[in-house]
Coordinates of C-alpha atoms and ligand atoms in Angstrom, one line a residue:
X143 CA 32.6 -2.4 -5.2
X144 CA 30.2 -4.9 -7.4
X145 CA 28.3 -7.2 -6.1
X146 CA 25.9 -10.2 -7.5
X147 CA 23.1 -10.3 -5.0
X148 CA 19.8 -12.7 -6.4
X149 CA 21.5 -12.3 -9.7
X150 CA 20.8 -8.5 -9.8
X151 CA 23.7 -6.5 -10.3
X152 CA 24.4 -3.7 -7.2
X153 CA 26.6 -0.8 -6.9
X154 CA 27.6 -0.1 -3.7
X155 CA 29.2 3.9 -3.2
X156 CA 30.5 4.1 0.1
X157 CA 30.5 7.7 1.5
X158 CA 33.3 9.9 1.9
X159 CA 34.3 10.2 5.2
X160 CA 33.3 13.6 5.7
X161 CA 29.6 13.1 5.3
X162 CA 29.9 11.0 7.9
X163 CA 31.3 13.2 10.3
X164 CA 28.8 15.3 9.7
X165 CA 25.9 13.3 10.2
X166 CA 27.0 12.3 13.1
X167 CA 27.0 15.9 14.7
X168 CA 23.5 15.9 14.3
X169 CA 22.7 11.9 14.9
X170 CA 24.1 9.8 17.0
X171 CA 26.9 7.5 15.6
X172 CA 25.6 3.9 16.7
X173 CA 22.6 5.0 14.5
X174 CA 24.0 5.7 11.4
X175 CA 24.7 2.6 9.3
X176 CA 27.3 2.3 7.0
X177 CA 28.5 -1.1 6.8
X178 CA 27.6 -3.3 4.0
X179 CA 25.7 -6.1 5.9
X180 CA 23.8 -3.7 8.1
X181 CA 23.1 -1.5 4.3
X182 CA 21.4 -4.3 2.6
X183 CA 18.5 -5.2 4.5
X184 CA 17.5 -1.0 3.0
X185 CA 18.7 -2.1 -0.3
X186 CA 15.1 -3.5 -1.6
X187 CA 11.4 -3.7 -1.1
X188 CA 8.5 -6.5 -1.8
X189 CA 9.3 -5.9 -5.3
X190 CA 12.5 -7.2 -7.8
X191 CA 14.6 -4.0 -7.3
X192 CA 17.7 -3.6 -5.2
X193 CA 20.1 -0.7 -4.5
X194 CA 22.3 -0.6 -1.8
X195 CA 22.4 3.3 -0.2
X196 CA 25.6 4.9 1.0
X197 CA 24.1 4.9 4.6
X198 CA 21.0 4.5 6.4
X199 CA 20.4 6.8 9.0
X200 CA 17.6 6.2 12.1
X201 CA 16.6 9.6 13.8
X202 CA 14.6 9.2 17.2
X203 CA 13.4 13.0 17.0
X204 CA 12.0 15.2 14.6
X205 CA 14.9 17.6 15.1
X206 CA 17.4 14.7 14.0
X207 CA 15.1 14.8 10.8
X208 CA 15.4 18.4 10.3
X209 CA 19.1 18.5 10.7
X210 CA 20.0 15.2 8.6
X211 CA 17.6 17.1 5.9
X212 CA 19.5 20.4 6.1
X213 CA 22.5 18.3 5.5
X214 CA 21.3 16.5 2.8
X215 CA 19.9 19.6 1.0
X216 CA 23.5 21.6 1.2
X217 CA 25.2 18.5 0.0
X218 CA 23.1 17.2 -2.5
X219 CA 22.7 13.9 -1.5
X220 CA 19.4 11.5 -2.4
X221 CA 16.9 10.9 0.5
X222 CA 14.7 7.8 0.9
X223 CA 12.8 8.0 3.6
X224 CA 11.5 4.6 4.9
X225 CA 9.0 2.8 6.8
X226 CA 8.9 -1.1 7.1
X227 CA 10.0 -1.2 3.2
X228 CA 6.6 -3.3 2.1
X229 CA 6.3 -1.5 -0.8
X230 CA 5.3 -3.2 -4.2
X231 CA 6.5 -0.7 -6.7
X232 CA 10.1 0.0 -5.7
X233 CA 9.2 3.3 -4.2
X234 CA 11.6 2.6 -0.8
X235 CA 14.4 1.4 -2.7
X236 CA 17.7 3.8 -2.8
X237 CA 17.8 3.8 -6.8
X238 CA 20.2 6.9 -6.7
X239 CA 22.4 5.3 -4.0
X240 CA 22.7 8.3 -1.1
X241 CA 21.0 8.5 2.6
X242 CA 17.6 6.1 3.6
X243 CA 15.9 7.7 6.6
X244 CA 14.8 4.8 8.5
X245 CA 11.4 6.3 10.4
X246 CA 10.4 3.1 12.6
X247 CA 12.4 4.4 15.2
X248 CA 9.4 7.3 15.4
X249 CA 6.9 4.9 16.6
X250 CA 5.1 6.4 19.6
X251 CA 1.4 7.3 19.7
X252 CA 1.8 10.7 21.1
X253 CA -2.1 11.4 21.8
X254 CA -5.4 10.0 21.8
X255 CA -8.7 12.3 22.0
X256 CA -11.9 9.6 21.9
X257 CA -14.5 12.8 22.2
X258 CA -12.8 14.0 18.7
X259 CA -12.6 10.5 17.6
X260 CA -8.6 11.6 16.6
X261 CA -5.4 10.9 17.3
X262 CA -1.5 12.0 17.1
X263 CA 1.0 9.1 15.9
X264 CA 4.4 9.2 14.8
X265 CA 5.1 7.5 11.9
X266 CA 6.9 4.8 12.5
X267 CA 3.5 3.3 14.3
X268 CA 2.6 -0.1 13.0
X269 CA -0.8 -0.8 11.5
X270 CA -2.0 -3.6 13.6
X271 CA -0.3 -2.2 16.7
X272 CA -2.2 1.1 16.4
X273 CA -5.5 -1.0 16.2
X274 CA -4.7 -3.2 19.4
X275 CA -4.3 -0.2 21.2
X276 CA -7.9 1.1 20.0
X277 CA -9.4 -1.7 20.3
X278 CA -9.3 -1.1 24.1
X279 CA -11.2 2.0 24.0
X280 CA -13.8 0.8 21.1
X281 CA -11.9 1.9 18.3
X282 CA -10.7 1.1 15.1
X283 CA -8.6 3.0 12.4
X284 CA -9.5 1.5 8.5
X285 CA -9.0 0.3 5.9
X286 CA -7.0 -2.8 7.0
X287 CA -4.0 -3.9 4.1
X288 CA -2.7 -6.9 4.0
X289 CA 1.1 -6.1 4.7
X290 CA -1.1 -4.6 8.4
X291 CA 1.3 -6.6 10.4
X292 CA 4.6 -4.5 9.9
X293 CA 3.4 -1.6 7.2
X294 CA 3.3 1.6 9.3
X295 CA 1.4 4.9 9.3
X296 CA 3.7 6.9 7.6
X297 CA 4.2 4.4 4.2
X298 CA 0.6 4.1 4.6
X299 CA 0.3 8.0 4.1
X300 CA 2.9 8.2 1.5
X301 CA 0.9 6.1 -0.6
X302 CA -2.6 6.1 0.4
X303 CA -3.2 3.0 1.0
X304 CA -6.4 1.4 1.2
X305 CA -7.5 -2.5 1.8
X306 CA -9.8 -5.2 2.4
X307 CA -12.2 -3.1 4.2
X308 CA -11.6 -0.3 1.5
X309 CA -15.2 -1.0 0.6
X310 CA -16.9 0.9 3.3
X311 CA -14.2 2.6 4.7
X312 CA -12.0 4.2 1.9
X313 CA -8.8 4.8 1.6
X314 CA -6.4 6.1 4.0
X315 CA -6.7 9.5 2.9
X316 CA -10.6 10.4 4.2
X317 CA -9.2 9.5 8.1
X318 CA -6.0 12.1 8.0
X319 CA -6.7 15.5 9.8
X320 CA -3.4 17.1 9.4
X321 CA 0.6 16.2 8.6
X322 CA 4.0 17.4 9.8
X323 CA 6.0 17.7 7.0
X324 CA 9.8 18.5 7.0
X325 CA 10.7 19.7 4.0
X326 CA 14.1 18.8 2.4
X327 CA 15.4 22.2 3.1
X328 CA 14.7 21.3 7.2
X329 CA 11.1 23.4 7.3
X330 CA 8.4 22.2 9.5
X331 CA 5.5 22.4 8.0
X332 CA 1.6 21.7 8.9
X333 CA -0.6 20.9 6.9
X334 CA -4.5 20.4 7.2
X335 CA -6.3 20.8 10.5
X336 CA -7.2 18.8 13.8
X337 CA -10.9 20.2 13.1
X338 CA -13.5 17.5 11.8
X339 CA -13.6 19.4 8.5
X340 CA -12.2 22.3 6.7
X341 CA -12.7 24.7 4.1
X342 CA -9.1 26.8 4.6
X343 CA -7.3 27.5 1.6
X344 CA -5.9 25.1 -1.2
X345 CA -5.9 21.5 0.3
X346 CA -2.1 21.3 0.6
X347 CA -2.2 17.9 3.2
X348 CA -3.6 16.3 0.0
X349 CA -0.8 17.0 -2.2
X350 CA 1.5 15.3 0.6
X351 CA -0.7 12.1 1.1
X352 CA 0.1 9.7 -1.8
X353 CA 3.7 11.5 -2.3
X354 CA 5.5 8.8 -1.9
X355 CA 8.8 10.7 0.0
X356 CA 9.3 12.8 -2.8
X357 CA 7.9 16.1 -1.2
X358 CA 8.9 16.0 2.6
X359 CA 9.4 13.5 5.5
X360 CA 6.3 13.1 7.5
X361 CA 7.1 13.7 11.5
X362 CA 3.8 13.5 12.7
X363 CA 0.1 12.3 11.4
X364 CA -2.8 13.5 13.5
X365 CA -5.8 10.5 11.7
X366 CA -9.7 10.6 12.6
X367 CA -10.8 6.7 13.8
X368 CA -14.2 5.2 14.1
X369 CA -15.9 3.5 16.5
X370 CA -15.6 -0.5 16.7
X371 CA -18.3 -2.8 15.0
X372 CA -19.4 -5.0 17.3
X373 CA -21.2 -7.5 14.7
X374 CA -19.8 -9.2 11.8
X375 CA -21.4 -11.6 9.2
X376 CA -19.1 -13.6 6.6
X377 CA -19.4 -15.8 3.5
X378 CA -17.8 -17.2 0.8
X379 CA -19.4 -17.0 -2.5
X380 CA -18.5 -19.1 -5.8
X381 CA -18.7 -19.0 -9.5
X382 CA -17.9 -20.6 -12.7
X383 CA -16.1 -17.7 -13.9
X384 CA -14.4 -14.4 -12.8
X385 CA -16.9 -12.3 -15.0
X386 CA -19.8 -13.5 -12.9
X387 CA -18.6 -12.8 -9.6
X388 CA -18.0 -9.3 -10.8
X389 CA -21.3 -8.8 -12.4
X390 CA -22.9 -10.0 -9.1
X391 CA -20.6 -7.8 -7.3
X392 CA -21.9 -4.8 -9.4
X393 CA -25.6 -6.0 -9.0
X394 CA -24.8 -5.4 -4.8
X395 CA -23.5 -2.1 -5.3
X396 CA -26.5 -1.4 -7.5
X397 CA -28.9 -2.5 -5.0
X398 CA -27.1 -0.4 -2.1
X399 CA -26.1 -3.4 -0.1
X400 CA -24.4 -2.3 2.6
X401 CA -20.9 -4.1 2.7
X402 CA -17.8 -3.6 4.8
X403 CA -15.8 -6.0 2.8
X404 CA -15.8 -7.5 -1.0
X405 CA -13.0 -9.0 -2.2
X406 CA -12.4 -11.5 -5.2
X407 CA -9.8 -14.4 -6.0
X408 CA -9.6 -16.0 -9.3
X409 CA -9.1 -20.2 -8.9
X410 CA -4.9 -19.8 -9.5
X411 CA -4.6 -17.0 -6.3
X412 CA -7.6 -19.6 -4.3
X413 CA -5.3 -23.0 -5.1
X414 CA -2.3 -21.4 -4.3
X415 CA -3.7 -20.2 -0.8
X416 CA -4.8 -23.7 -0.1
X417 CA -1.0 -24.9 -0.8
X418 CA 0.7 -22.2 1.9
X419 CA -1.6 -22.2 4.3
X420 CA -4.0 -23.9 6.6
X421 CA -7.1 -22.8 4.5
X422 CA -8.2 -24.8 2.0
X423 CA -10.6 -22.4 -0.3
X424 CA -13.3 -24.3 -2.5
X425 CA -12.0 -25.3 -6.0
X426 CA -13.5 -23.3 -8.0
X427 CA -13.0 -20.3 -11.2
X428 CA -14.0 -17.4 -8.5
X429 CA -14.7 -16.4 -5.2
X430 CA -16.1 -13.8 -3.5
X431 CA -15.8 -13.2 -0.4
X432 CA -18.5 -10.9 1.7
X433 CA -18.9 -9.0 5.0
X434 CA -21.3 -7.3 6.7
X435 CA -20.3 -5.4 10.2
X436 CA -22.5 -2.9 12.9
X437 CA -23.9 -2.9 16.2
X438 CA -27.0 -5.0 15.6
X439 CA -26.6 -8.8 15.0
X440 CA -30.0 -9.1 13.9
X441 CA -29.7 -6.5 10.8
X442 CA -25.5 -6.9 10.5
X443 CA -27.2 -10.8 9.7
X444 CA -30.2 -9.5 7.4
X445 CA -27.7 -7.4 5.3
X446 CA -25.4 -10.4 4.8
X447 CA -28.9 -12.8 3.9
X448 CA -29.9 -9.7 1.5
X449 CA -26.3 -9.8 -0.4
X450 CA -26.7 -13.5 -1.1
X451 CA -30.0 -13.3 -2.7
X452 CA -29.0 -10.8 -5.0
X453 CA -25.8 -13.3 -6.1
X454 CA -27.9 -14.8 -8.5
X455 CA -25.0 -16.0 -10.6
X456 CA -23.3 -18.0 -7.8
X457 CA -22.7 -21.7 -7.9
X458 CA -22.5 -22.1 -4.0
X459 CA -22.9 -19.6 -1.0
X460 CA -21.5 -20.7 2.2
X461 CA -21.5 -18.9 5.8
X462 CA -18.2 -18.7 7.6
X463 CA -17.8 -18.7 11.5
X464 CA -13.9 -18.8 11.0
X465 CA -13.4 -14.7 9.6
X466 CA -10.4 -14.8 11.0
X467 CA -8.5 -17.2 9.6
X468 CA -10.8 -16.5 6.9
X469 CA -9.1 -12.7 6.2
X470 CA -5.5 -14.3 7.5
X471 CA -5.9 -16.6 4.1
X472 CA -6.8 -13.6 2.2
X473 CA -4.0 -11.1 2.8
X474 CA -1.5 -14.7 2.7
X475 CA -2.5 -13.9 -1.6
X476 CA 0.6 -12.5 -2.2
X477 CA 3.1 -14.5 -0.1
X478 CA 1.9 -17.2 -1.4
X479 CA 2.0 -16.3 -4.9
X480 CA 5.5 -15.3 -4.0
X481 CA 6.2 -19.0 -2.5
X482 CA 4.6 -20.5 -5.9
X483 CA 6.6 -19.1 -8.3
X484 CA 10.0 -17.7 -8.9
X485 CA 9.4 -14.3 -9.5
X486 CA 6.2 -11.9 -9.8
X487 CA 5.3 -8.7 -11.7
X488 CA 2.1 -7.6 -9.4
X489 CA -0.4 -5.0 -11.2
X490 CA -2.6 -2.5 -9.2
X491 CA -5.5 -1.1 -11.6
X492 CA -8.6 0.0 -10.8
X493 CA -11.9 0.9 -12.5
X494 CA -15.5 1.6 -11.8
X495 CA -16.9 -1.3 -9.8
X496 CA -19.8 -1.7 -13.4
X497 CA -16.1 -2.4 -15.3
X498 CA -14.4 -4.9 -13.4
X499 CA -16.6 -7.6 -15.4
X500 CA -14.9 -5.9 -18.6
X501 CA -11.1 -5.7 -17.0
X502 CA -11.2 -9.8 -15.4
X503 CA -12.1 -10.6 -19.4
X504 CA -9.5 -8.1 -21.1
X505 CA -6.7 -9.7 -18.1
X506 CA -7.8 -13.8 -19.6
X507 CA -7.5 -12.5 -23.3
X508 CA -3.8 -10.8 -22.3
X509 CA -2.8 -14.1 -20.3
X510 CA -3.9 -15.8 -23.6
X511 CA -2.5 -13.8 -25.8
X512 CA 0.8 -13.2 -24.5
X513 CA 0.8 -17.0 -22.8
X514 CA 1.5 -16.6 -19.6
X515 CA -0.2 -17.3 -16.5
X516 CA -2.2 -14.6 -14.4
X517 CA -3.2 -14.9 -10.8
X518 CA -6.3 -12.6 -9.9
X519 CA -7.3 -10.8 -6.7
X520 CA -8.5 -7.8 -5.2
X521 CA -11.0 -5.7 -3.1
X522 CA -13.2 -5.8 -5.8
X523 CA -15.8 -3.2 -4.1
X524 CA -13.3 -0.7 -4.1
X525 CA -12.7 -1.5 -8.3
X526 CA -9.0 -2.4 -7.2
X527 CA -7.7 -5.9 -9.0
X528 CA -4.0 -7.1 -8.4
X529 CA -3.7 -9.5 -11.8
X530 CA -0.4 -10.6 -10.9
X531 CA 2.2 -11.9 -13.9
X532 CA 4.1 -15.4 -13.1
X533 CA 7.8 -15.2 -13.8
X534 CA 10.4 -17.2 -15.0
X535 CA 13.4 -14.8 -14.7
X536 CA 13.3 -15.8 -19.1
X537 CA 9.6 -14.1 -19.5
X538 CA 9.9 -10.7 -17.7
X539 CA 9.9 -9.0 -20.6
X540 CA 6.8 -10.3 -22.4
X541 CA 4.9 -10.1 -18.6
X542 CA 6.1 -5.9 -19.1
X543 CA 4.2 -5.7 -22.4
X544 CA 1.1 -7.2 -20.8
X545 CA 1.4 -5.4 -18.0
X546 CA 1.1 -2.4 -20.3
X547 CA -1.3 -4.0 -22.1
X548 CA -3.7 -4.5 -19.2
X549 CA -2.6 -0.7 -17.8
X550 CA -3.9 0.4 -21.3
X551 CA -7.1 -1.3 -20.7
X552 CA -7.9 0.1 -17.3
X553 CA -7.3 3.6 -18.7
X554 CA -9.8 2.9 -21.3
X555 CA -12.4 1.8 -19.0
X556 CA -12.3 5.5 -17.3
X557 CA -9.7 3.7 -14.5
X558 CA -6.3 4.4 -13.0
X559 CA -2.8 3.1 -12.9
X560 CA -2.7 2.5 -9.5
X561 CA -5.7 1.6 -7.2
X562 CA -3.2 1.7 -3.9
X563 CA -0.4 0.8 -4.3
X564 CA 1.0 3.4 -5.8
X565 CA 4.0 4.9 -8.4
X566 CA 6.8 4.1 -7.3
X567 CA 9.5 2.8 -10.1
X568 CA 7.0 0.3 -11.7
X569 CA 4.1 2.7 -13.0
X570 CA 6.1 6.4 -13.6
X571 CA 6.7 5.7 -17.5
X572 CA 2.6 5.4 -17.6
X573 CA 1.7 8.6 -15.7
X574 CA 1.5 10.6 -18.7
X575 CA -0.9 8.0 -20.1
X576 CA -3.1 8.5 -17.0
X577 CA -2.7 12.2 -16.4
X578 CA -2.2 13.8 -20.1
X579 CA -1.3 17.7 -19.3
X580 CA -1.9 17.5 -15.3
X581 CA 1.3 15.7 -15.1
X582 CA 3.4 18.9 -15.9
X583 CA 1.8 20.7 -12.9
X584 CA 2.4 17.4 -10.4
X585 CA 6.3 18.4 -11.7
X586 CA 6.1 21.6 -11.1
X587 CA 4.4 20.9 -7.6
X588 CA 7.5 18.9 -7.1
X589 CA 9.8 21.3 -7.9
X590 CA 8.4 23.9 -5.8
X591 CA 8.9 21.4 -2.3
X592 CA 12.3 19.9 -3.3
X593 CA 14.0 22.4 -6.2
X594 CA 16.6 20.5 -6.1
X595 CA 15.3 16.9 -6.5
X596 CA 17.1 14.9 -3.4
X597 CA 13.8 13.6 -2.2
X598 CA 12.8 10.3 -3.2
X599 CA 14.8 10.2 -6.8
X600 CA 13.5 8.6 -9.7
X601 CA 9.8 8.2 -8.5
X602 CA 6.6 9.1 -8.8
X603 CA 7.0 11.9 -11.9
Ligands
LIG237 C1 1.9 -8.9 1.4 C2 1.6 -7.4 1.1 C3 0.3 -7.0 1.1 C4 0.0 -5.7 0.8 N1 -1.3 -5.3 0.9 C5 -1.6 -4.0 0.7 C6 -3.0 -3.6 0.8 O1 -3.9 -4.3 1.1 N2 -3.2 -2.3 0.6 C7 -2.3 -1.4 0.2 O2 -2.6 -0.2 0.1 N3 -1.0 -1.8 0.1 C8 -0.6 -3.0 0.3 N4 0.7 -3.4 0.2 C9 1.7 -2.4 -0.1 C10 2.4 -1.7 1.1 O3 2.4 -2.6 2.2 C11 1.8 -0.4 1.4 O4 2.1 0.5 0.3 C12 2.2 0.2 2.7 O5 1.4 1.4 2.9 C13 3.7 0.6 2.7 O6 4.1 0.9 4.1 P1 5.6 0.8 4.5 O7 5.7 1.2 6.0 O8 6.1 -0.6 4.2 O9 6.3 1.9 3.6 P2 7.6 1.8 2.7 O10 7.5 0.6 1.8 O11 8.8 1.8 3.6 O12 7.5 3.1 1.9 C14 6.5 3.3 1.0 C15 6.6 4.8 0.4 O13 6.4 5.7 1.5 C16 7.5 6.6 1.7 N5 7.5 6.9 3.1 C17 7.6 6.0 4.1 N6 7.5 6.6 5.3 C18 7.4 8.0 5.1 C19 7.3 9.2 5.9 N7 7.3 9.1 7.2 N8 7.3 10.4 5.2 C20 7.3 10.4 3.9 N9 7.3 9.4 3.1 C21 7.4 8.1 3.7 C22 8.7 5.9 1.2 O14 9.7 6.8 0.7 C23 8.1 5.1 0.0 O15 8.0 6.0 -1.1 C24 1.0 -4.8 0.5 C25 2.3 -5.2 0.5 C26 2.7 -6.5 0.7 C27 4.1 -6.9 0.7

């Protein structure tokens, strides 16, 4: 059956009957999905590809994982597992048709233990959910991404995601203790430890975080939190050009300013915020916005003051009581860019925070030079920019040879690929540029966890 969905062009392989029936031994049959309809909402992710699977299947226990796995091993059939399917590098779409594991039915917090500062979740937990609930008891899980409001804990894990408060926080992977990891062949494995720290061995839980489903399906995520700041001090900071907001940023780092959030939007990402939502952003070439949190007013306030001094090529420095809406307007970037224009092609390098000044003026000499237009953004503090390519369904090709352009660029200036967002489809043909010879022993890694390649097809390496 063919169909022309958003003019892509989809295969749809329905499943023989039999798999089926033998699914549903070990799932229960209102929660295997096999009609078209109810397949196509799997079928893509925040980014331009679509694949329709043969099912979707939505296990409520781990065991229903380990037995849909052991099927899916003897029969040879692509996995995908899933969380809310925000990804923007086609990493949760069903490329090679066969099962998606829909996890968001394994969405309970199992355990909470506030004199460890840890907890147990499932992974089908949402981001901001997970922080209502800590917010209660004084606590607060990091690094806050922008998709926070559906993403969940497990997608979070597969890709080690970081965000706006990436700054002082870090990415995902400094808060998780240990993993429960099904393997495609139905093993349970753990990996890491509940304990604070660890010195135990090869640091297996690492290969799993940032694997994107192709090693194993993660059942349970014990994560470390932090407490709560109770003080936060905001402001928005502008320039005449992109390169000076970065060279201020570095000056702050240099200084040792201690900032819990430092992000940067270029004047197409600011007026295109203004247009979709209640916001309206100064019009200006660049912004950055700064944050300062802790537990005394007084110095969380004397941090901020100290930042804006050192911002000595900004054009105006404003203080902000509305945060926020403030961060609302911020992580509204993509959606709106996504409103704006027809189509996008989103970039995720990163470089040493010293570079960034370099990258923003390699990303205007691309945009120039292969004319087309560039919206810029990013948590700048953690090195991470998002240029992002405007499409016309006509230009998608030239915006792929400045996308490789710009990837080329980061690598030069001693950065990655991916800053968080990570392989997926979109960056695996660079990953040889990034890792040289280390990428032959992330495939033999690979091979070791799923010899015989149903997890997650056609990603990562
Ligand atoms: C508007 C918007 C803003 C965003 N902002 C940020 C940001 O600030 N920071 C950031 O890092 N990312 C951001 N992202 C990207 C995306 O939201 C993150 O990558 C997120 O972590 C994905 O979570 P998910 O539940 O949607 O996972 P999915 O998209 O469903 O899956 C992502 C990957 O994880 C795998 N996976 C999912 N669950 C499991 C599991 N239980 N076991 C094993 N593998 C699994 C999937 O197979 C897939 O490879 C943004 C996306 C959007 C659309």
């Amino acid at each position: 059956m063919n169909f022309i969905i958003l003019f892509y062009h989809i295969e749809f392989i329905p499943f023989h009957h039999s798999y089926i029936m033998e699914f549903s031994r070990v799932i229960e049959k209102s929660r295997i999905l096999t009609d078209l309809p109810e397949l196509i909402p799997f079928s893509y992710d925040a980014t331009r590809h679509r694949c329709i699977p043969s099912a979707v299947l939505r296990p409520v226990t781990k065991k229903e994982v380990v037995e849909i796995l052991k099927i899916a091993s003897k029969k040879r059939i692509p996995v995908v597992p899933r969380g809310a399917g925000t990804s923007l590098t086609g990493a949760s779409v069903p490329v090679k048709g066969g099962i998606v594991i829909d996890l968001t039915l394994l969405s309970s917090i199992k355990w909470m233990d506030f004199e460890s500062r840890c907890l147990a979740v499932e992974p089908g937990v949402v981001y901001d959910e997970l922080n209502k609930e800590l917010a209660k008891e004084g606590f607060y899980f990091p690094s806050e991404p922008g998709s926070g409001k559906v993403c969940t804990i497990g997608g979070m894990v597969a890709t080690n995601a970081t965000g706006i408060r990436g700054v002082k926080y870090g990415p995902i992977r400094d808060y998780v203790l240990s993993l429960e990891v099904i393997l495609p062949n139905g093993e349970v494995l753990r990996v890491g430890s509940p304990s604070r720290t660890s010195s135990s061995g090869y640091a297996l839980k690492d290969v799993f975080i940032g694997s994107e489903g192709t090693l194993g399906i993660f059942t349970e995520i014990l994560l470390r939190v932090v407490p709560r700041p109770e003080f936060y001090a905001t402001a928005l900071v502008s320039f005449s050009s992109m390169e000076d907001a970065c060279r201020d940023l570095a000056s702050l780092m240099k200084e040792g300013i201690r900032l819990s959030v430092a992000e940067v939007l270029d004047s197409l990402t600011l007026e295109t915020i203004s247009m979709y939502t209640k916001l309206r952003f100064p019009k200006v070439k660049a912004l950055l916005l700064l944050e300062t949190d802790g537990w005394e007013e007084r110095e969380v306030d004397k941090e901020l003051r100290k930042a804006l001094k050192i911002c000595s090529n900004a054009i105006k420095v404003e203080r902000s009581k509305y945060r926020e809406k403030l961060w609302e307007a911020r992580k509204a970037a993509f959606p709106s860019l996504a409103k704006y224009t027809p189509s996008l092609l989103t970039e995720d390098v990163a470089v040493p925070v010293s570079k960034l000044a370099e990258l923003v003026k390699k990303i205007e000499e691309i945009s120039a030079s292969y004319k087309i237009r560039v919206a810029t953004f990013g948590h700048a503090g953690e090195g991470i920019l998002h240029p992002t390519f405007l499409l016309d369904e006509k230009n998608l090709k030239i915006a792929r040879s400045a996308a490789a352009k710009l990837i080329d660029e980061a690598i030069k200036l001693g950065g990655t690929i991916t800053g968080e967002h990570g392989i997926g489809i979109e960056k695996r043909d660079f990953m040889g540029m990034e890792h040289g010879r280390s990428l032959r022993y992330m495939k033999m890694l690979k091979n070791i966890f799923d010899p015989s390649g149903i997890m997650n097809p056609g990603k990562v390496c």
